[in-house]
XYZ file of N, CA and C in Angstrom:
489
model
N 22.710 -179.521 10.512
C 21.311 -179.845 10.705
C 20.770 -179.067 11.893
N 19.634 -178.459 11.668
C 19.009 -177.654 12.715
C 18.690 -178.465 13.972
N 18.265 -179.724 13.805
C 17.907 -180.562 14.948
C 19.101 -180.847 15.849
N 20.268 -181.015 15.256
C 21.457 -181.378 16.028
C 21.963 -180.246 16.922
N 21.488 -179.028 16.711
C 21.893 -177.896 17.546
C 21.122 -177.851 18.862
N 20.065 -178.628 18.965
C 19.262 -178.638 20.185
C 19.536 -179.940 20.935
N 20.136 -179.841 22.131
C 20.553 -181.055 22.849
C 19.429 -182.069 23.083
N 18.218 -181.605 23.322
C 17.114 -182.538 23.600
C 16.740 -183.397 22.391
N 17.116 -182.950 21.200
C 16.776 -183.703 19.977
C 17.973 -184.400 19.352
N 19.158 -184.059 19.785
C 20.368 -184.610 19.189
C 20.435 -186.127 19.402
N 20.539 -186.887 18.324
C 20.659 -188.337 18.405
C 19.367 -189.093 18.619
N 18.242 -188.406 18.661
C 16.955 -189.084 18.877
C 16.624 -189.993 17.692
N 16.807 -189.465 16.505
C 16.537 -190.234 15.290
C 17.880 -190.569 14.642
N 18.175 -191.855 14.560
C 19.476 -192.311 14.048
C 19.696 -191.879 12.594
N 18.716 -192.168 11.739
C 18.821 -191.818 10.326
C 17.447 -191.966 9.674
N 17.328 -191.377 8.493
C 16.120 -191.563 7.691
C 16.536 -192.053 6.309
N 15.816 -193.034 5.808
C 16.011 -193.520 4.446
C 14.735 -193.202 3.679
N 14.884 -192.558 2.542
C 13.732 -192.245 1.693
C 13.935 -192.868 0.322
N 12.835 -193.316 -0.266
C 12.910 -193.925 -1.595
C 13.070 -192.890 -2.703
N 12.366 -191.774 -2.581
C 12.325 -190.784 -3.657
C 12.485 -189.371 -3.109
N 12.891 -188.480 -3.992
C 12.900 -187.062 -3.673
C 11.469 -186.539 -3.818
N 11.087 -185.613 -2.968
C 9.737 -185.045 -3.021
C 9.705 -183.937 -4.085
N 9.609 -184.352 -5.329
C 9.533 -183.409 -6.448
C 8.071 -183.271 -6.886
N 7.833 -182.570 -7.954
C 6.441 -182.330 -8.401
C 5.714 -183.642 -8.711
N 6.422 -184.594 -9.310
C 5.796 -185.881 -9.615
C 5.382 -186.605 -8.334
N 6.304 -186.690 -7.359
C 5.982 -187.383 -6.098
C 4.920 -186.632 -5.302
N 4.917 -185.319 -5.428
C 3.880 -184.527 -4.753
C 2.499 -184.952 -5.258
N 2.374 -185.126 -6.566
C 1.106 -185.555 -7.152
C 0.782 -186.998 -6.767
N 1.785 -187.877 -6.791
C 1.564 -189.283 -6.429
C 1.072 -189.386 -4.983
N 1.758 -188.702 -4.063
C 1.381 -188.794 -2.651
C 0.042 -188.112 -2.369
N -0.260 -187.033 -3.072
C -1.575 -186.388 -2.897
C -2.684 -187.321 -3.367
N -2.447 -187.976 -4.467
C -3.439 -188.927 -4.986
C -3.627 -190.105 -4.024
N -2.527 -190.581 -3.476
C -2.567 -191.703 -2.536
C -3.200 -191.296 -1.210
N -2.706 -190.256 -0.644
C -3.056 -189.879 0.727
C -4.388 -189.127 0.823
N -4.571 -188.132 -0.003
C -5.750 -187.268 0.132
C -6.924 -187.677 -0.748
N -6.632 -188.339 -1.867
C -7.729 -188.761 -2.743
C -8.027 -190.238 -2.601
N -7.364 -190.912 -1.662
C -7.702 -192.284 -1.298
C -7.417 -193.340 -2.340
N -6.427 -193.128 -3.182
C -6.091 -194.128 -4.206
C -5.209 -195.214 -3.563
N -5.859 -196.123 -2.855
C -5.170 -197.154 -2.079
C -4.311 -198.054 -2.953
N -4.641 -198.214 -4.218
C -3.858 -199.071 -5.120
C -2.403 -198.619 -5.173
N -2.161 -197.331 -4.981
C -0.784 -196.839 -4.980
C 0.032 -197.438 -3.839
N -0.626 -197.878 -2.774
C 0.106 -198.539 -1.675
C 0.820 -199.784 -2.195
N 0.173 -200.538 -3.054
C 0.791 -201.746 -3.625
C 2.004 -201.377 -4.479
N 1.874 -200.350 -5.301
C 2.978 -199.931 -6.170
C 4.149 -199.403 -5.340
N 3.869 -198.552 -4.363
C 4.933 -197.981 -3.534
C 5.587 -199.064 -2.671
N 4.795 -199.984 -2.173
C 5.333 -201.071 -1.336
C 6.290 -201.962 -2.115
N 6.070 -202.101 -3.407
C 6.968 -202.952 -4.206
C 8.383 -202.376 -4.226
N 8.521 -201.054 -4.113
C 9.848 -200.430 -4.046
C 10.473 -200.601 -2.662
N 9.628 -200.739 -1.644
C 10.115 -200.821 -0.264
C 10.848 -202.115 0.026
N 10.387 -203.205 -0.531
C 10.850 -204.521 -0.122
C 12.356 -204.724 -0.211
N 13.013 -204.094 -1.160
C 14.465 -204.254 -1.262
C 15.231 -203.142 -0.558
N 14.564 -202.059 -0.214
C 15.264 -200.895 0.346
C 15.069 -200.698 1.839
N 14.099 -201.362 2.420
C 13.769 -201.083 3.817
C 14.794 -201.716 4.766
N 15.306 -200.930 5.722
C 16.280 -201.468 6.684
C 15.629 -202.492 7.624
N 16.460 -203.353 8.203
C 15.969 -204.357 9.162
C 15.675 -203.688 10.503
N 14.708 -204.253 11.236
C 14.339 -203.715 12.553
C 13.618 -204.789 13.355
N 13.548 -204.585 14.679
C 12.760 -205.474 15.531
C 11.274 -205.147 15.424
N 10.972 -203.851 15.328
C 9.579 -203.402 15.213
C 9.458 -202.381 14.082
N 8.464 -202.586 13.216
C 8.119 -201.624 12.177
C 6.895 -200.864 12.675
N 7.048 -199.573 12.909
C 6.002 -198.786 13.563
C 5.481 -197.711 12.600
N 4.235 -197.825 12.149
C 3.686 -196.785 11.276
C 3.359 -195.535 12.076
N 3.581 -194.381 11.495
C 3.143 -193.135 12.139
C 1.612 -193.151 12.124
N 1.017 -193.045 13.307
C -0.452 -193.158 13.361
C -1.159 -191.859 12.970
N -2.411 -192.010 12.615
C -3.301 -190.861 12.406
C -4.165 -190.729 13.642
N -4.691 -189.547 13.895
C -5.677 -189.389 14.964
C -6.950 -190.121 14.517
N -7.809 -190.506 15.448
C -9.065 -191.162 15.041
C -9.884 -190.304 14.072
N -9.869 -188.995 14.270
C -10.616 -188.093 13.381
C -10.045 -188.112 11.961
N -8.707 -188.054 11.861
C -8.059 -188.060 10.546
C -8.234 -189.425 9.862
N -8.172 -190.490 10.630
C -8.370 -191.826 10.076
C -9.786 -191.961 9.513
N -10.753 -191.400 10.207
C -12.134 -191.438 9.722
C -12.261 -190.661 8.407
N -11.651 -189.469 8.343
C -11.699 -188.645 7.122
C -11.059 -189.366 5.936
N -9.882 -189.940 6.173
C -9.072 -190.519 5.104
C -9.508 -191.929 4.727
N -9.971 -192.682 5.704
C -10.409 -194.047 5.436
C -9.326 -195.095 5.589
N -8.089 -194.701 5.647
C -6.982 -195.628 5.876
C -5.752 -194.848 6.329
N -4.855 -195.561 7.017
C -3.587 -194.963 7.426
C -2.576 -195.279 6.330
N -2.079 -194.267 5.670
C -1.183 -194.467 4.527
C 0.125 -195.149 4.910
N 0.613 -194.933 6.121
C 1.864 -195.565 6.556
C 1.645 -197.043 6.861
N 0.546 -197.337 7.533
C 0.224 -198.725 7.862
C -0.072 -199.523 6.584
N -0.738 -198.898 5.634
C -1.054 -199.568 4.363
C 0.222 -199.973 3.621
N 1.257 -199.143 3.699
C 2.527 -199.478 3.042
C 3.129 -200.744 3.639
N 3.097 -200.850 4.981
C 3.633 -202.050 5.636
C 2.820 -203.284 5.263
N 1.522 -203.151 5.288
C 0.643 -204.283 4.964
C 0.917 -204.758 3.531
N 0.956 -203.827 2.605
C 1.154 -204.200 1.198
C 2.570 -204.716 0.924
N 3.542 -204.320 1.756
C 4.910 -204.830 1.610
C 5.071 -206.187 2.290
N 4.034 -206.628 3.000
C 4.094 -207.923 3.688
C 4.980 -207.898 4.922
N 5.126 -206.739 5.531
C 5.967 -206.580 6.724
C 5.082 -206.510 7.971
N 5.611 -206.958 9.117
C 4.814 -206.878 10.351
C 4.599 -205.418 10.759
N 3.468 -205.171 11.345
C 3.086 -203.811 11.727
C 2.887 -203.763 13.242
N 3.614 -202.890 13.913
C 3.503 -202.757 15.368
C 2.922 -201.387 15.699
N 1.672 -201.371 16.089
C 0.996 -200.110 16.415
C 1.331 -199.712 17.850
N 2.491 -199.148 18.059
C 2.937 -198.779 19.404
C 2.515 -197.377 19.803
N 2.152 -196.553 18.816
C 1.855 -195.145 19.082
C 0.404 -194.814 18.794
N -0.130 -193.846 19.540
C -1.421 -193.241 19.205
C -1.182 -191.745 19.062
N -2.101 -191.090 18.369
C -1.899 -189.672 18.071
C -3.122 -188.858 18.467
N -2.882 -187.707 19.044
C -3.993 -186.806 19.344
C -4.284 -185.961 18.108
N -5.519 -185.509 17.994
C -5.934 -184.747 16.817
C -5.439 -183.303 16.904
N -4.763 -182.863 15.860
C -4.285 -181.477 15.765
C -4.491 -181.004 14.335
N -4.137 -179.745 14.110
C -4.191 -179.215 12.749
C -3.211 -180.005 11.872
N -3.541 -180.175 10.588
C -2.663 -180.901 9.671
C -1.288 -180.258 9.606
N -0.236 -181.093 9.591
C 1.140 -180.599 9.475
C 1.310 -179.763 8.206
N 0.640 -180.185 7.130
C 0.793 -179.487 5.849
C 0.237 -178.060 5.894
N -0.557 -177.744 6.899
C -1.122 -176.387 7.023
C -0.249 -175.469 7.878
N 0.813 -176.032 8.468
C 1.669 -175.264 9.367
C 2.927 -174.770 8.650
N 3.498 -173.693 9.186
C 4.781 -173.204 8.666
C 5.894 -174.120 9.185
N 7.070 -173.976 8.598
C 8.224 -174.758 9.049
C 8.491 -174.516 10.529
N 8.459 -173.260 10.963
C 8.713 -172.895 12.359
C 7.647 -173.520 13.271
N 6.382 -173.457 12.867
C 5.300 -174.037 13.677
C 5.467 -175.552 13.815
N 5.909 -176.192 12.730
C 6.122 -177.645 12.778
C 7.233 -178.006 13.754
N 8.330 -177.247 13.689
C 9.509 -177.597 14.477
C 9.369 -177.264 15.960
N 8.414 -176.411 16.314
C 8.243 -176.039 17.715
C 6.937 -176.567 18.294
N 6.262 -177.413 17.569
C 4.969 -177.938 18.019
C 5.084 -178.871 19.217
N 3.971 -179.058 19.886
C 3.912 -179.921 21.072
C 3.872 -181.397 20.672
N 4.213 -182.240 21.616
C 4.164 -183.692 21.420
C 2.724 -184.114 21.099
N 2.542 -184.888 20.035
C 1.199 -185.315 19.633
C 1.003 -186.824 19.775
N 2.051 -187.543 20.219
C 1.966 -189.004 20.314
C 1.922 -189.471 21.751
N 1.361 -190.658 21.940
C 1.431 -191.391 23.207
C 1.899 -192.801 22.866
N 2.599 -193.396 23.811
C 3.168 -194.721 23.597
C 2.373 -195.746 24.395
N 1.987 -196.840 23.755
C 1.185 -197.860 24.436
C 2.049 -198.862 25.191
N 3.287 -199.015 24.790
C 4.172 -199.966 25.437
C 5.337 -199.187 26.044
N 5.656 -199.439 27.296
C 6.668 -198.617 27.948
C 8.024 -199.294 28.076
N 8.120 -200.580 27.746
C 9.424 -201.241 27.826
C 9.829 -201.773 26.458
N 10.697 -201.063 25.824
C 11.208 -201.470 24.504
C 12.718 -201.665 24.594
N 13.173 -202.099 25.748
C 14.607 -202.233 26.019
C 15.347 -202.986 24.920
N 16.356 -202.317 24.379
C 17.233 -202.935 23.400
C 16.647 -203.129 22.012
N 15.418 -202.706 21.781
C 14.784 -202.922 20.471
C 15.246 -201.891 19.448
N 15.321 -202.366 18.224
C 15.641 -201.498 17.086
C 14.315 -201.194 16.383
N 13.959 -199.919 16.347
C 12.651 -199.502 15.834
C 12.823 -198.783 14.495
N 11.934 -199.091 13.563
C 11.909 -198.369 12.294
C 10.527 -197.732 12.147
N 10.494 -196.406 12.154
C 9.254 -195.663 11.944
C 8.971 -195.587 10.447
N 7.720 -195.729 10.078
C 7.318 -195.690 8.673
C 6.389 -194.505 8.446
N 6.714 -193.677 7.450
C 5.837 -192.553 7.106
C 5.910 -192.322 5.600
N 5.010 -191.493 5.097
C 4.993 -191.253 3.662
C 6.017 -190.198 3.235
N 6.184 -189.143 4.052
C 7.085 -188.071 3.642
C 7.848 -187.511 4.837
N 9.107 -187.166 4.589
C 9.954 -186.496 5.565
C 10.114 -185.070 5.078
N 9.625 -184.120 5.840
C 9.825 -182.708 5.472
C 10.768 -182.068 6.481
N 10.277 -181.666 7.645
C 11.162 -181.084 8.666
C 11.730 -182.153 9.591
N 11.109 -183.315 9.655
C 11.532 -184.371 10.574
C 10.862 -184.290 11.935
N 10.011 -183.307 12.132
C 9.364 -183.106 13.434
C 8.507 -184.295 13.840
N 7.644 -184.744 12.972
C 6.754 -185.865 13.294
C 7.564 -187.084 13.711
N 8.564 -187.410 12.926
C 9.376 -188.596 13.215
C 10.156 -188.435 14.513
N 10.675 -187.249 14.773
C 11.432 -187.026 16.015
C 10.523 -187.057 17.246
N 9.326 -186.543 17.123
C 8.395 -186.619 18.256
C 8.068 -188.077 18.581
N 7.891 -188.895 17.570
C 7.642 -190.323 17.805
C 8.904 -190.984 18.361
N 10.046 -190.655 17.791
C 11.310 -191.282 18.194
C 11.671 -190.995 19.645
N 11.410 -189.796 20.120
C 11.825 -189.462 21.489
C 11.058 -190.310 22.514
N 9.798 -190.610 22.241
C 9.033 -191.483 23.142
C 9.586 -192.905 23.116
N 9.919 -193.377 21.939
C 10.451 -194.739 21.799
C 11.819 -194.864 22.464
N 12.633 -193.824 22.374
C 13.944 -193.836 23.040
C 13.777 -193.821 24.561
N 12.834 -193.025 25.055
C 12.589 -192.963 26.503
C 12.088 -194.306 27.030
N 11.470 -195.105 26.166
C 10.980 -196.432 26.554
C 12.078 -197.495 26.425
N 13.293 -197.068 26.102
C 14.425 -197.985 26.106
C 14.893 -198.489 24.760
N 14.315 -198.025 23.687
C 14.750 -198.489 22.364
C 16.238 -198.218 22.171
N 16.920 -199.200 21.632
C 18.359 -199.060 21.365
C 18.610 -198.084 20.228
N 17.750 -198.162 19.203
C 17.943 -197.329 18.019
C 16.586 -197.057 17.386
N 16.364 -195.819 16.982
C 15.148 -195.450 16.258
C 15.563 -194.769 14.959
N 15.137 -195.343 13.842
C 15.391 -194.781 12.522
C 14.042 -194.624 11.826
N 14.074 -194.043 10.648
C 12.813 -193.900 9.913
C 13.006 -194.238 8.440
N 11.886 -194.591 7.844
C 11.841 -194.919 6.419
C 10.633 -194.191 5.840
N 10.877 -193.401 4.818
C 9.782 -192.673 4.193
C 9.787 -192.894 2.677
N 8.655 -192.715 2.078
C 8.564 -192.835 0.626
C 9.314 -191.683 -0.045
N 9.133 -190.468 0.479
C 9.787 -189.310 -0.150
C 10.373 -188.381 0.912
N 11.365 -187.622 0.482
C 11.956 -186.605 1.358
C 11.955 -185.269 0.633
N 11.422 -184.279 1.320
C 11.309 -182.946 0.735
C 12.515 -182.088 0.968
């Protein structure tokens, strides 16, 4: 794994669990959900989550910037937690940047930190980050490193699809 070769990132994210492979079908499903605002898909996707999601002290959705949230109308990660009936802990905020999907793999992996943490003492907590897709792992690792610095015992992630 490319991440494990860099000491600053090694062990930041314990593991990722994904429900589906990011194939052509899932690409269309997630585009319809995320970019075309088909919120009903949150209910369908959440029904798969309930038996597969790992246990955690805090379920933390990957946040959108205020600008992106305004454009989209909802946070797709937070909607999954809500529809799955799981508690949602908004511990992170995000600054507005260019969309990850518009960047190259190299640009994604070397990008600057885009998150801020609202709570600074998470001593001993087990955190599960929630996102729609895992591609390079950059977004999740940037969130995880802040949570680890705040004392989290373990940070893992759960995504709908993995590319």
